[in-house]
Amino acid sequence: MAAEIQPKPQTRTPVLLNKIEASQDVVNTAVIIPKEDGVISVSDDRTIRIWLKRDSGQYWPSIYHTMPASCSCMSFNPETRRLSVGMENGTISEFILSEDYNKMTPERTYEAHQGKVTVVLFVLEMEWVLSTGQDKNLTWHCSESGTQLGLYRTIAWVSGLQFDVETRHAFVGDHSGQVTILKLEQDSCSLVTTFKGHTGNVTALCWDPAQRVLFSGSSDHSIIMWDIGGRKGTAIELQGHNDKVQGLCYAPHTHQLISCSSDGGIVIWNMDVTRQETPEWLDSDSCQKCEQPFFWNFKQMWDSKKIGLRQHHCRKCGQAVCGKCSAKRSTIPLMGFEFEVRVCDSCHESITDEDRAPTATFHDSKHSIVYMHYEPTTGWLLTSGADKVVKLWDMTPVVS
């Protein structure tokens, strides 16, 4: 009698919908046009291109515009069809796109920075154009008059910028690893606070105004969730990448965070679980389990006639332990550790299989990602790679 073959459950993964491969250089920023089967891209090859999907199923440029310098970043507002493009020469150029996305009309130029524009952000509600540059300046201009309203000098050049309309707070992430919160006014600004949790430079920021939570990604491979609205200083670490974090997008309808890294990894984080803060690492001159001295504790080494040991830390309790007392490894997903990390023996025994249940899924885009954009209305994700290719993904199988 033949045994019945049960079909294996299908692993849910992002679906690759299309590739756009015609760029001569790296596409630094690209966005999906909402309610239109199209993409806007700006590139190191000095071009702005509007790609529309044709009957053949392929994307072809309806607009191909060459700029005077390499295009480093952009901001697109679908409501007004205003496109703001930052360039290597410090200039921001604005255009208004026609309703059919076949024409682009120059609107205004801002001499905003002395070096490369790193981030540009158009805020419709304020009629402001915010921008940061390698000259370490944050500037904001009036989009109606073109005049500069204010300037703030940062300690390092900025690689991440978000803005909250309700409070007029600007979140600024820089290459020192620091995140600064500024309160912007029409012609001035004030420092609210700064916080630093990354050991590398901040590479991406994402602000969720509903929960009042800020996500920051870094070259140290980590993501930190800062609870701004809770006013308790809570910071949750997420460790799920093996390379520099390049992009962050939050899907509010499903409470999921999408992150990507330069090795091509795409991670979908379930943020609808109760996460725990990672503990502060404790200081000690000897192992807090077996009391063996660490190698700098000369007095105890001499008194006990024992060789000093190397210090480690348990990622679950934060205690200072020796290698023998922390030989085991475990994932701790609710603390953000999706990969196995060092834990002491007693913590290892306390971690259950339920505690090890993953809270993230991992996917490979198969190209080195330099930029990412998520469009929640369609559930599509755009990734731009160092291979000069833009990929479009249907994320509904995994973001749901």
mmCIF file of C-alpha atoms in Angstrom:
data_model
loop_
_atom_site.group_PDB
_atom_site.id
_atom_site.type_symbol
_atom_site.label_atom_id
_atom_site.label_comp_id
_atom_site.label_asym_id
_atom_site.label_seq_id
_atom_site.Cartn_x
_atom_site.Cartn_y
_atom_site.Cartn_z
ATOM 1 C CA MET A 1 0.000 0.000 0.000
ATOM 2 C CA ALA A 2 1.487 3.295 -1.075
ATOM 3 C CA ALA A 3 1.967 5.959 1.583
ATOM 4 C CA GLU A 4 0.228 9.263 1.059
ATOM 5 C CA ILE A 5 2.729 12.032 0.278
ATOM 6 C CA GLN A 6 2.028 15.178 2.216
ATOM 7 C CA PRO A 7 3.019 18.373 0.372
ATOM 8 C CA LYS A 8 5.668 20.421 2.156
ATOM 9 C CA PRO A 9 4.500 23.826 3.396
ATOM 10 C CA GLN A 10 5.687 26.616 1.149
ATOM 11 C CA THR A 11 8.158 29.026 2.731
ATOM 12 C CA ARG A 12 6.828 32.553 2.395
ATOM 13 C CA THR A 13 9.352 34.819 0.660
ATOM 14 C CA PRO A 14 9.337 38.160 -1.203
ATOM 15 C CA VAL A 15 8.429 37.744 -4.878
ATOM 16 C CA LEU A 16 10.738 39.406 -7.424
ATOM 17 C CA LEU A 17 8.435 41.289 -9.813
ATOM 18 C CA ASN A 18 10.840 43.102 -12.088
ATOM 19 C CA LYS A 19 14.369 44.415 -12.655
ATOM 20 C CA ILE A 20 15.453 47.770 -14.049
ATOM 21 C CA GLU A 21 18.988 47.436 -15.414
ATOM 22 C CA ALA A 22 19.640 50.361 -17.774
ATOM 23 C CA SER A 23 21.635 52.684 -15.466
ATOM 24 C CA GLN A 24 25.272 53.421 -16.273
ATOM 25 C CA ASP A 25 26.149 53.952 -12.600
ATOM 26 C CA VAL A 26 24.871 53.214 -9.108
ATOM 27 C CA VAL A 27 21.312 54.409 -8.433
ATOM 28 C CA ASN A 28 21.672 56.270 -5.121
ATOM 29 C CA THR A 29 17.949 56.758 -4.510
ATOM 30 C CA ALA A 30 14.811 55.412 -6.151
ATOM 31 C CA VAL A 31 11.138 55.455 -5.176
ATOM 32 C CA ILE A 32 7.998 53.666 -6.288
ATOM 33 C CA ILE A 33 5.333 56.053 -7.618
ATOM 34 C CA PRO A 34 2.092 55.375 -5.699
ATOM 35 C CA LYS A 35 -1.007 54.593 -7.801
ATOM 36 C CA GLU A 36 1.209 54.436 -10.887
ATOM 37 C CA ASP A 37 3.236 51.503 -12.197
ATOM 38 C CA GLY A 38 6.418 53.549 -12.206
ATOM 39 C CA VAL A 39 9.733 54.314 -10.534
ATOM 40 C CA ILE A 40 11.771 57.512 -10.135
ATOM 41 C CA SER A 41 15.544 57.092 -9.885
ATOM 42 C CA VAL A 42 18.563 59.376 -9.447
ATOM 43 C CA SER A 43 22.071 58.165 -10.098
ATOM 44 C CA ASP A 44 25.784 58.833 -9.939
ATOM 45 C CA ASP A 45 25.649 59.072 -13.753
ATOM 46 C CA ARG A 46 23.963 62.517 -13.248
ATOM 47 C CA THR A 47 20.575 61.335 -14.535
ATOM 48 C CA ILE A 48 17.024 61.604 -13.277
ATOM 49 C CA ARG A 49 14.834 58.938 -14.849
ATOM 50 C CA ILE A 50 11.112 58.269 -14.646
ATOM 51 C CA TRP A 51 10.458 54.603 -15.465
ATOM 52 C CA LEU A 52 6.928 53.575 -16.514
ATOM 53 C CA LYS A 53 5.829 50.007 -17.131
ATOM 54 C CA ARG A 54 4.944 49.332 -20.750
ATOM 55 C CA ASP A 55 2.609 46.748 -22.305
ATOM 56 C CA SER A 56 5.615 44.470 -22.765
ATOM 57 C CA GLY A 57 5.914 44.211 -18.981
ATOM 58 C CA GLN A 58 9.250 46.051 -18.983
ATOM 59 C CA TYR A 59 10.039 49.476 -17.508
ATOM 60 C CA TRP A 60 11.208 52.136 -19.943
ATOM 61 C CA PRO A 61 12.164 55.760 -19.162
ATOM 62 C CA SER A 62 9.458 58.280 -20.019
ATOM 63 C CA ILE A 63 11.844 61.003 -18.766
ATOM 64 C CA TYR A 64 15.636 60.973 -19.052
ATOM 65 C CA HIS A 65 17.129 64.191 -17.676
ATOM 66 C CA THR A 66 20.829 64.921 -17.193
ATOM 67 C CA MET A 67 21.886 67.103 -14.255
ATOM 68 C CA PRO A 68 25.056 69.253 -13.947
ATOM 69 C CA ALA A 69 26.471 66.980 -11.207
ATOM 70 C CA SER A 70 26.039 63.474 -9.782
ATOM 71 C CA CYS A 71 22.678 63.009 -8.048
ATOM 72 C CA SER A 72 23.235 61.857 -4.460
ATOM 73 C CA CYS A 73 19.689 61.830 -2.999
ATOM 74 C CA MET A 74 16.102 62.871 -3.607
ATOM 75 C CA SER A 75 12.682 63.389 -2.045
ATOM 76 C CA PHE A 76 9.397 62.882 -3.898
ATOM 77 C CA ASN A 77 5.994 64.118 -2.727
ATOM 78 C CA PRO A 78 3.238 62.242 -4.620
ATOM 79 C CA GLU A 79 0.499 64.701 -3.606
ATOM 80 C CA THR A 80 2.161 67.687 -5.291
ATOM 81 C CA ARG A 81 4.400 65.625 -7.632
ATOM 82 C CA ARG A 82 7.298 67.742 -6.391
ATOM 83 C CA LEU A 83 10.717 66.147 -6.911
ATOM 84 C CA SER A 84 13.682 67.519 -4.918
ATOM 85 C CA VAL A 85 17.109 66.265 -6.029
ATOM 86 C CA GLY A 86 20.318 66.739 -4.029
ATOM 87 C CA MET A 87 23.650 66.712 -5.860
ATOM 88 C CA GLU A 88 27.366 66.215 -5.239
ATOM 89 C CA ASN A 89 28.013 69.958 -5.723
ATOM 90 C CA GLY A 90 25.794 70.940 -2.753
ATOM 91 C CA THR A 91 22.851 72.132 -4.866
ATOM 92 C CA ILE A 92 19.222 71.005 -4.586
ATOM 93 C CA SER A 93 17.097 71.238 -7.728
ATOM 94 C CA GLU A 94 13.301 71.014 -7.634
ATOM 95 C CA PHE A 95 10.953 69.914 -10.404
ATOM 96 C CA ILE A 96 7.203 69.472 -10.808
ATOM 97 C CA LEU A 97 6.192 66.313 -12.671
ATOM 98 C CA SER A 98 3.175 66.240 -14.980
ATOM 99 C CA GLU A 99 0.156 64.060 -14.136
ATOM 100 C CA ASP A 100 1.117 61.466 -16.759
ATOM 101 C CA TYR A 101 4.792 61.525 -15.604
ATOM 102 C CA ASN A 102 6.000 62.335 -19.130
ATOM 103 C CA LYS A 103 7.156 65.900 -18.440
ATOM 104 C CA MET A 104 9.320 67.525 -15.764
ATOM 105 C CA THR A 105 9.252 71.295 -15.203
ATOM 106 C CA PRO A 106 12.108 73.021 -13.302
ATOM 107 C CA GLU A 107 10.731 74.845 -10.257
ATOM 108 C CA ARG A 108 13.597 76.139 -8.089
ATOM 109 C CA THR A 109 17.280 75.671 -7.173
ATOM 110 C CA TYR A 110 18.721 75.943 -3.651
ATOM 111 C CA GLU A 111 22.409 76.590 -3.030
ATOM 112 C CA ALA A 112 22.107 74.599 0.169
ATOM 113 C CA HIS A 113 25.558 73.151 1.003
ATOM 114 C CA GLN A 114 29.287 73.493 0.419
ATOM 115 C CA GLY A 115 29.668 69.760 -0.197
ATOM 116 C CA LYS A 116 27.660 66.729 -1.264
ATOM 117 C CA VAL A 117 23.981 66.748 -0.232
ATOM 118 C CA THR A 118 23.471 63.561 1.810
ATOM 119 C CA VAL A 119 19.720 63.743 2.570
ATOM 120 C CA VAL A 120 16.910 65.942 1.247
ATOM 121 C CA LEU A 121 13.388 65.948 2.692
ATOM 122 C CA PHE A 122 10.394 67.972 1.474
ATOM 123 C CA VAL A 123 7.792 68.648 4.203
ATOM 124 C CA LEU A 124 4.530 69.692 2.557
ATOM 125 C CA GLU A 125 2.743 70.681 5.782
ATOM 126 C CA MET A 126 5.491 73.175 6.679
ATOM 127 C CA GLU A 127 6.429 74.114 3.104
ATOM 128 C CA TRP A 128 10.022 73.381 4.077
ATOM 129 C CA VAL A 129 12.890 71.669 2.284
ATOM 130 C CA LEU A 130 15.206 70.087 4.862
ATOM 131 C CA SER A 131 18.649 68.931 3.799
ATOM 132 C CA THR A 132 21.967 67.753 5.205
ATOM 133 C CA GLY A 133 25.393 67.702 3.621
ATOM 134 C CA GLN A 134 28.964 66.566 4.000
ATOM 135 C CA ASP A 135 29.670 70.134 5.159
ATOM 136 C CA LYS A 136 28.056 68.992 8.494
ATOM 137 C CA ASN A 137 25.182 71.447 8.117
ATOM 138 C CA LEU A 138 21.453 70.839 8.481
ATOM 139 C CA THR A 139 19.545 73.532 6.597
ATOM 140 C CA TRP A 140 15.872 74.229 5.988
ATOM 141 C CA HIS A 141 14.516 76.426 3.213
ATOM 142 C CA CYS A 142 11.077 77.828 2.437
ATOM 143 C CA SER A 143 9.782 75.908 -0.581
ATOM 144 C CA GLU A 144 7.617 78.871 -1.638
ATOM 145 C CA SER A 145 10.232 81.653 -1.586
ATOM 146 C CA GLY A 146 13.434 79.599 -1.825
ATOM 147 C CA THR A 147 15.015 81.499 1.083
ATOM 148 C CA GLN A 148 17.047 79.752 3.755
ATOM 149 C CA LEU A 149 15.195 79.788 7.083
ATOM 150 C CA GLY A 150 17.744 78.200 9.385
ATOM 151 C CA LEU A 151 20.976 76.253 9.817
ATOM 152 C CA TYR A 152 22.315 73.867 12.447
ATOM 153 C CA ARG A 153 25.906 72.640 12.623
ATOM 154 C CA THR A 154 26.294 68.918 13.410
ATOM 155 C CA ILE A 155 29.353 67.214 14.938
ATOM 156 C CA ALA A 156 29.760 64.878 11.949
ATOM 157 C CA TRP A 157 28.262 64.628 8.497
ATOM 158 C CA VAL A 158 24.693 63.389 8.487
ATOM 159 C CA SER A 159 23.524 60.177 6.867
ATOM 160 C CA GLY A 160 19.986 59.939 8.270
ATOM 161 C CA LEU A 161 17.187 62.512 8.603
ATOM 162 C CA GLN A 162 13.527 62.220 9.649
ATOM 163 C CA PHE A 163 10.959 64.865 10.598
ATOM 164 C CA ASP A 164 7.828 64.804 12.777
ATOM 165 C CA VAL A 165 5.276 67.365 11.596
ATOM 166 C CA GLU A 166 3.230 67.409 14.808
ATOM 167 C CA THR A 167 6.116 68.375 17.119
ATOM 168 C CA ARG A 168 8.460 69.908 14.491
ATOM 169 C CA HIS A 169 11.201 67.595 15.722
ATOM 170 C CA ALA A 170 14.023 66.730 13.330
ATOM 171 C CA PHE A 171 15.859 63.447 13.987
ATOM 172 C CA VAL A 172 19.439 63.617 12.753
ATOM 173 C CA GLY A 173 21.736 60.568 12.574
ATOM 174 C CA ASP A 174 25.430 61.189 11.874
ATOM 175 C CA HIS A 175 28.724 59.433 11.211
ATOM 176 C CA SER A 176 29.801 59.602 14.850
ATOM 177 C CA GLY A 177 26.983 57.177 15.718
ATOM 178 C CA GLN A 178 24.931 59.862 17.460
ATOM 179 C CA VAL A 179 21.251 60.689 16.981
ATOM 180 C CA THR A 180 20.274 64.304 17.682
ATOM 181 C CA ILE A 181 16.723 65.583 18.191
ATOM 182 C CA LEU A 182 16.163 69.230 17.242
ATOM 183 C CA LYS A 183 13.077 71.408 17.571
ATOM 184 C CA LEU A 184 12.828 73.451 14.367
ATOM 185 C CA GLU A 185 11.115 76.840 14.215
ATOM 186 C CA GLN A 186 10.550 79.137 11.265
ATOM 187 C CA ASP A 187 13.943 80.815 11.643
ATOM 188 C CA SER A 188 15.691 79.035 14.522
ATOM 189 C CA CYS A 189 16.125 75.673 16.227
ATOM 190 C CA SER A 190 16.861 74.329 19.695
ATOM 191 C CA LEU A 191 18.599 71.163 20.835
ATOM 192 C CA VAL A 192 16.162 68.770 22.543
ATOM 193 C CA THR A 193 18.476 65.851 23.318
ATOM 194 C CA THR A 194 21.099 63.506 21.918
ATOM 195 C CA PHE A 195 21.533 59.784 22.362
ATOM 196 C CA LYS A 196 24.138 57.294 21.261
ATOM 197 C CA GLY A 197 23.827 53.538 21.226
ATOM 198 C CA HIS A 198 25.718 52.554 18.090
ATOM 199 C CA THR A 199 29.428 51.799 17.880
ATOM 200 C CA GLY A 200 29.437 52.645 14.151
ATOM 201 C CA ASN A 201 28.005 55.500 12.109
ATOM 202 C CA VAL A 202 24.235 55.869 11.738
ATOM 203 C CA THR A 203 23.311 54.808 8.206
ATOM 204 C CA ALA A 204 19.493 54.897 8.252
ATOM 205 C CA LEU A 205 16.596 56.351 10.257
ATOM 206 C CA CYS A 206 12.883 55.542 10.242
ATOM 207 C CA TRP A 207 10.236 57.421 12.256
ATOM 208 C CA ASP A 208 6.823 55.996 13.144
ATOM 209 C CA PRO A 209 4.657 58.981 14.179
ATOM 210 C CA ALA A 210 1.763 56.807 15.415
ATOM 211 C CA GLN A 211 3.761 54.944 18.066
ATOM 212 C CA ARG A 212 6.320 57.758 18.353
ATOM 213 C CA VAL A 213 9.179 55.334 17.891
ATOM 214 C CA LEU A 214 12.450 56.002 16.058
ATOM 215 C CA PHE A 215 14.462 53.208 14.438
ATOM 216 C CA SER A 216 18.163 53.729 13.683
ATOM 217 C CA GLY A 217 20.412 51.444 11.633
ATOM 218 C CA SER A 218 24.192 51.471 11.685
ATOM 219 C CA SER A 219 27.396 50.251 10.087
ATOM 220 C CA ASP A 220 27.842 48.189 13.287
ATOM 221 C CA HIS A 221 25.169 45.846 11.778
ATOM 222 C CA SER A 222 22.630 46.689 14.499
ATOM 223 C CA ILE A 223 19.238 48.405 14.674
ATOM 224 C CA ILE A 224 18.012 50.270 17.754
ATOM 225 C CA MET A 225 14.370 51.100 18.471
ATOM 226 C CA TRP A 226 14.164 54.311 20.538
ATOM 227 C CA ASP A 227 10.871 54.840 22.383
ATOM 228 C CA ILE A 228 10.584 58.618 22.045
ATOM 229 C CA GLY A 229 6.903 58.867 23.000
ATOM 230 C CA GLY A 230 7.193 56.710 26.131
ATOM 231 C CA ARG A 231 9.650 59.197 27.695
ATOM 232 C CA LYS A 232 11.308 56.332 29.607
ATOM 233 C CA GLY A 233 14.517 56.195 27.595
ATOM 234 C CA THR A 234 13.753 52.659 26.415
ATOM 235 C CA ALA A 235 16.126 51.415 23.703
ATOM 236 C CA ILE A 236 15.596 47.975 22.153
ATOM 237 C CA GLU A 237 18.417 46.396 20.118
ATOM 238 C CA LEU A 238 17.772 44.274 17.027
ATOM 239 C CA GLN A 239 20.674 42.080 15.889
ATOM 240 C CA GLY A 240 19.879 40.290 12.635
ATOM 241 C CA HIS A 241 22.307 41.555 9.987
ATOM 242 C CA ASN A 242 25.813 40.475 9.057
ATOM 243 C CA ASP A 243 26.740 43.748 7.349
ATOM 244 C CA LYS A 244 26.024 47.479 7.319
ATOM 245 C CA VAL A 245 22.321 48.350 7.628
ATOM 246 C CA GLN A 246 21.382 50.368 4.538
ATOM 247 C CA GLY A 247 17.657 50.974 4.854
ATOM 248 C CA LEU A 248 14.719 50.891 7.284
ATOM 249 C CA CYS A 249 10.976 51.057 6.573
ATOM 250 C CA TYR A 250 8.100 50.516 8.990
ATOM 251 C CA ALA A 251 4.794 48.928 7.922
ATOM 252 C CA PRO A 252 2.309 50.409 10.444
ATOM 253 C CA HIS A 253 -0.678 48.308 9.339
ATOM 254 C CA THR A 254 1.119 45.048 10.227
ATOM 255 C CA HIS A 255 3.521 46.346 12.925
ATOM 256 C CA GLN A 256 6.534 45.041 11.023
ATOM 257 C CA LEU A 257 9.932 46.620 10.413
ATOM 258 C CA ILE A 258 11.705 45.987 7.118
ATOM 259 C CA SER A 259 15.486 46.369 7.135
ATOM 260 C CA CYS A 260 18.160 45.694 4.546
ATOM 261 C CA SER A 261 21.946 45.497 4.574
ATOM 262 C CA SER A 262 24.787 45.883 2.108
ATOM 263 C CA ASP A 263 25.280 42.104 1.864
ATOM 264 C CA GLY A 264 21.817 41.871 0.266
ATOM 265 C CA GLY A 265 19.969 40.698 3.355
ATOM 266 C CA ILE A 266 16.327 41.720 3.859
ATOM 267 C CA VAL A 267 14.910 41.129 7.345
ATOM 268 C CA ILE A 268 11.241 41.392 8.349
ATOM 269 C CA TRP A 269 10.895 42.048 12.097
ATOM 270 C CA ASN A 270 7.702 41.385 14.041
ATOM 271 C CA MET A 271 7.348 44.482 16.242
ATOM 272 C CA ASP A 272 3.981 43.355 17.614
ATOM 273 C CA VAL A 273 5.691 41.363 20.385
ATOM 274 C CA THR A 274 6.767 42.541 23.835
ATOM 275 C CA ARG A 275 10.499 43.058 23.483
ATOM 276 C CA GLN A 276 13.050 43.374 26.285
ATOM 277 C CA GLU A 277 15.926 45.806 26.684
ATOM 278 C CA THR A 278 19.403 44.312 26.596
ATOM 279 C CA PRO A 279 21.044 44.576 30.040
ATOM 280 C CA GLU A 280 23.910 46.899 30.889
ATOM 281 C CA TRP A 281 27.200 45.025 31.057
ATOM 282 C CA LEU A 282 28.382 44.770 34.653
ATOM 283 C CA ASP A 283 31.934 45.542 35.773
ATOM 284 C CA SER A 284 33.844 43.058 37.894
ATOM 285 C CA ASP A 285 37.450 42.081 38.610
ATOM 286 C CA SER A 286 36.511 38.406 38.789
ATOM 287 C CA CYS A 287 33.992 35.999 37.241
ATOM 288 C CA GLN A 288 30.595 36.614 38.818
ATOM 289 C CA LYS A 289 29.855 32.865 38.633
ATOM 290 C CA CYS A 290 33.015 31.006 39.725
ATOM 291 C CA GLU A 291 34.884 34.029 41.212
ATOM 292 C CA GLN A 292 38.061 33.242 39.258
ATOM 293 C CA PRO A 293 40.116 36.462 38.800
ATOM 294 C CA PHE A 294 40.313 38.234 35.456
ATOM 295 C CA PHE A 295 43.792 38.790 34.036
ATOM 296 C CA TRP A 296 44.138 42.395 35.284
ATOM 297 C CA ASN A 297 43.273 41.456 38.880
ATOM 298 C CA PHE A 298 46.907 40.955 39.990
ATOM 299 C CA LYS A 299 46.190 40.928 43.731
ATOM 300 C CA GLN A 300 43.647 38.104 43.576
ATOM 301 C CA MET A 301 45.801 36.207 41.096
ATOM 302 C CA TRP A 302 48.753 36.438 43.522
ATOM 303 C CA ASP A 303 46.684 35.607 46.600
ATOM 304 C CA SER A 304 44.943 32.611 45.034
ATOM 305 C CA LYS A 305 47.977 31.531 42.936
ATOM 306 C CA LYS A 306 45.730 31.317 39.853
ATOM 307 C CA ILE A 307 46.216 32.492 36.293
ATOM 308 C CA GLY A 308 43.924 35.384 35.319
ATOM 309 C CA LEU A 309 41.135 34.704 32.823
ATOM 310 C CA ARG A 310 39.675 36.714 29.977
ATOM 311 C CA GLN A 311 36.420 38.591 30.700
ATOM 312 C CA HIS A 312 33.212 37.979 28.748
ATOM 313 C CA HIS A 313 29.603 39.068 29.283
ATOM 314 C CA CYS A 314 26.363 37.123 29.241
ATOM 315 C CA ARG A 315 24.023 38.783 26.740
ATOM 316 C CA LYS A 316 20.940 37.854 28.788
ATOM 317 C CA CYS A 317 21.853 38.962 32.339
ATOM 318 C CA GLY A 318 24.850 41.221 31.614
ATOM 319 C CA GLN A 319 27.100 39.584 34.220
ATOM 320 C CA ALA A 320 30.873 39.489 33.768
ATOM 321 C CA VAL A 321 31.851 35.845 33.315
ATOM 322 C CA CYS A 322 34.807 33.717 32.253
ATOM 323 C CA GLY A 323 34.849 31.553 29.135
ATOM 324 C CA LYS A 324 34.247 28.321 31.077
ATOM 325 C CA CYS A 325 31.091 29.709 32.719
ATOM 326 C CA SER A 326 29.748 30.999 29.375
ATOM 327 C CA ALA A 327 30.612 28.234 26.942
ATOM 328 C CA LYS A 328 27.060 27.882 25.591
ATOM 329 C CA ARG A 329 25.292 29.917 22.918
ATOM 330 C CA SER A 330 21.630 30.706 22.308
ATOM 331 C CA THR A 331 19.338 32.965 20.344
ATOM 332 C CA ILE A 332 17.264 35.408 22.444
ATOM 333 C CA PRO A 333 14.800 36.846 19.879
ATOM 334 C CA LEU A 334 12.767 38.941 22.340
ATOM 335 C CA MET A 335 16.011 40.741 23.223
ATOM 336 C CA GLY A 336 16.702 41.211 19.524
ATOM 337 C CA PHE A 337 19.328 38.462 19.216
ATOM 338 C CA GLU A 338 18.175 36.445 16.213
ATOM 339 C CA PHE A 339 21.671 34.921 15.931
ATOM 340 C CA GLU A 340 23.257 32.792 18.656
ATOM 341 C CA VAL A 341 25.140 34.819 21.281
ATOM 342 C CA ARG A 342 27.151 34.075 24.403
ATOM 343 C CA VAL A 343 25.130 33.330 27.558
ATOM 344 C CA CYS A 344 26.171 32.094 30.970
ATOM 345 C CA ASP A 345 25.315 28.524 31.983
ATOM 346 C CA SER A 346 22.467 29.480 34.338
ATOM 347 C CA CYS A 347 20.814 31.753 31.734
ATOM 348 C CA HIS A 348 21.168 29.026 29.099
ATOM 349 C CA GLU A 349 19.230 26.644 31.343
ATOM 350 C CA SER A 350 16.482 29.240 31.861
ATOM 351 C CA ILE A 351 15.898 29.875 28.128
ATOM 352 C CA THR A 352 13.037 27.720 26.842
ATOM 353 C CA ASP A 353 12.265 26.604 23.283
ATOM 354 C CA GLU A 354 9.426 29.133 23.333
ATOM 355 C CA ASP A 355 11.939 31.876 24.217
ATOM 356 C CA ARG A 356 13.985 30.849 21.173
ATOM 357 C CA ALA A 357 11.058 31.197 18.738
ATOM 358 C CA PRO A 358 12.264 33.635 16.023
ATOM 359 C CA THR A 359 10.583 37.029 15.696
ATOM 360 C CA ALA A 360 12.096 37.832 12.285
ATOM 361 C CA THR A 361 12.349 36.255 8.842
ATOM 362 C CA PHE A 362 15.424 36.474 6.626
ATOM 363 C CA HIS A 363 15.609 36.829 2.857
ATOM 364 C CA ASP A 364 18.343 37.321 0.240
ATOM 365 C CA SER A 365 17.948 40.009 -2.447
ATOM 366 C CA LYS A 366 21.013 38.639 -4.273
ATOM 367 C CA HIS A 367 22.571 42.071 -4.743
ATOM 368 C CA SER A 368 24.467 44.507 -2.539
ATOM 369 C CA ILE A 369 21.768 46.966 -1.442
ATOM 370 C CA VAL A 370 22.580 50.690 -1.293
ATOM 371 C CA TYR A 371 19.002 52.017 -0.930
ATOM 372 C CA MET A 372 15.522 50.713 -0.129
ATOM 373 C CA HIS A 373 11.981 52.105 -0.434
ATOM 374 C CA TYR A 374 8.718 50.490 0.685
ATOM 375 C CA GLU A 375 5.340 51.521 -0.698
ATOM 376 C CA PRO A 376 2.632 50.436 1.769
ATOM 377 C CA THR A 377 -0.322 51.035 -0.578
ATOM 378 C CA THR A 378 0.856 48.228 -2.899
ATOM 379 C CA GLY A 379 3.045 46.231 -0.510
ATOM 380 C CA TRP A 380 5.961 46.622 -2.922
ATOM 381 C CA LEU A 381 9.595 47.027 -1.959
ATOM 382 C CA LEU A 382 12.290 48.620 -4.119
ATOM 383 C CA THR A 383 15.965 47.783 -3.641
ATOM 384 C CA SER A 384 18.790 49.543 -5.470
ATOM 385 C CA GLY A 385 22.102 47.721 -5.626
ATOM 386 C CA ALA A 386 25.806 48.345 -6.130
ATOM 387 C CA ASP A 387 25.338 46.217 -9.291
ATOM 388 C CA LYS A 388 23.454 49.213 -10.832
ATOM 389 C CA VAL A 389 20.227 47.180 -10.804
ATOM 390 C CA VAL A 390 16.905 48.246 -9.281
ATOM 391 C CA LYS A 391 14.678 45.372 -8.157
ATOM 392 C CA LEU A 392 10.959 45.479 -7.391
ATOM 393 C CA TRP A 393 9.553 42.978 -4.889
ATOM 394 C CA ASP A 394 6.051 42.002 -3.852
ATOM 395 C CA MET A 395 6.314 41.864 -0.043
ATOM 396 C CA THR A 396 2.711 40.837 0.682
ATOM 397 C CA PRO A 397 3.693 37.177 1.339
ATOM 398 C CA VAL A 398 5.914 38.276 4.247
ATOM 399 C CA VAL A 399 4.519 41.664 5.304
ATOM 400 C CA SER A 400 1.071 40.575 6.413
#
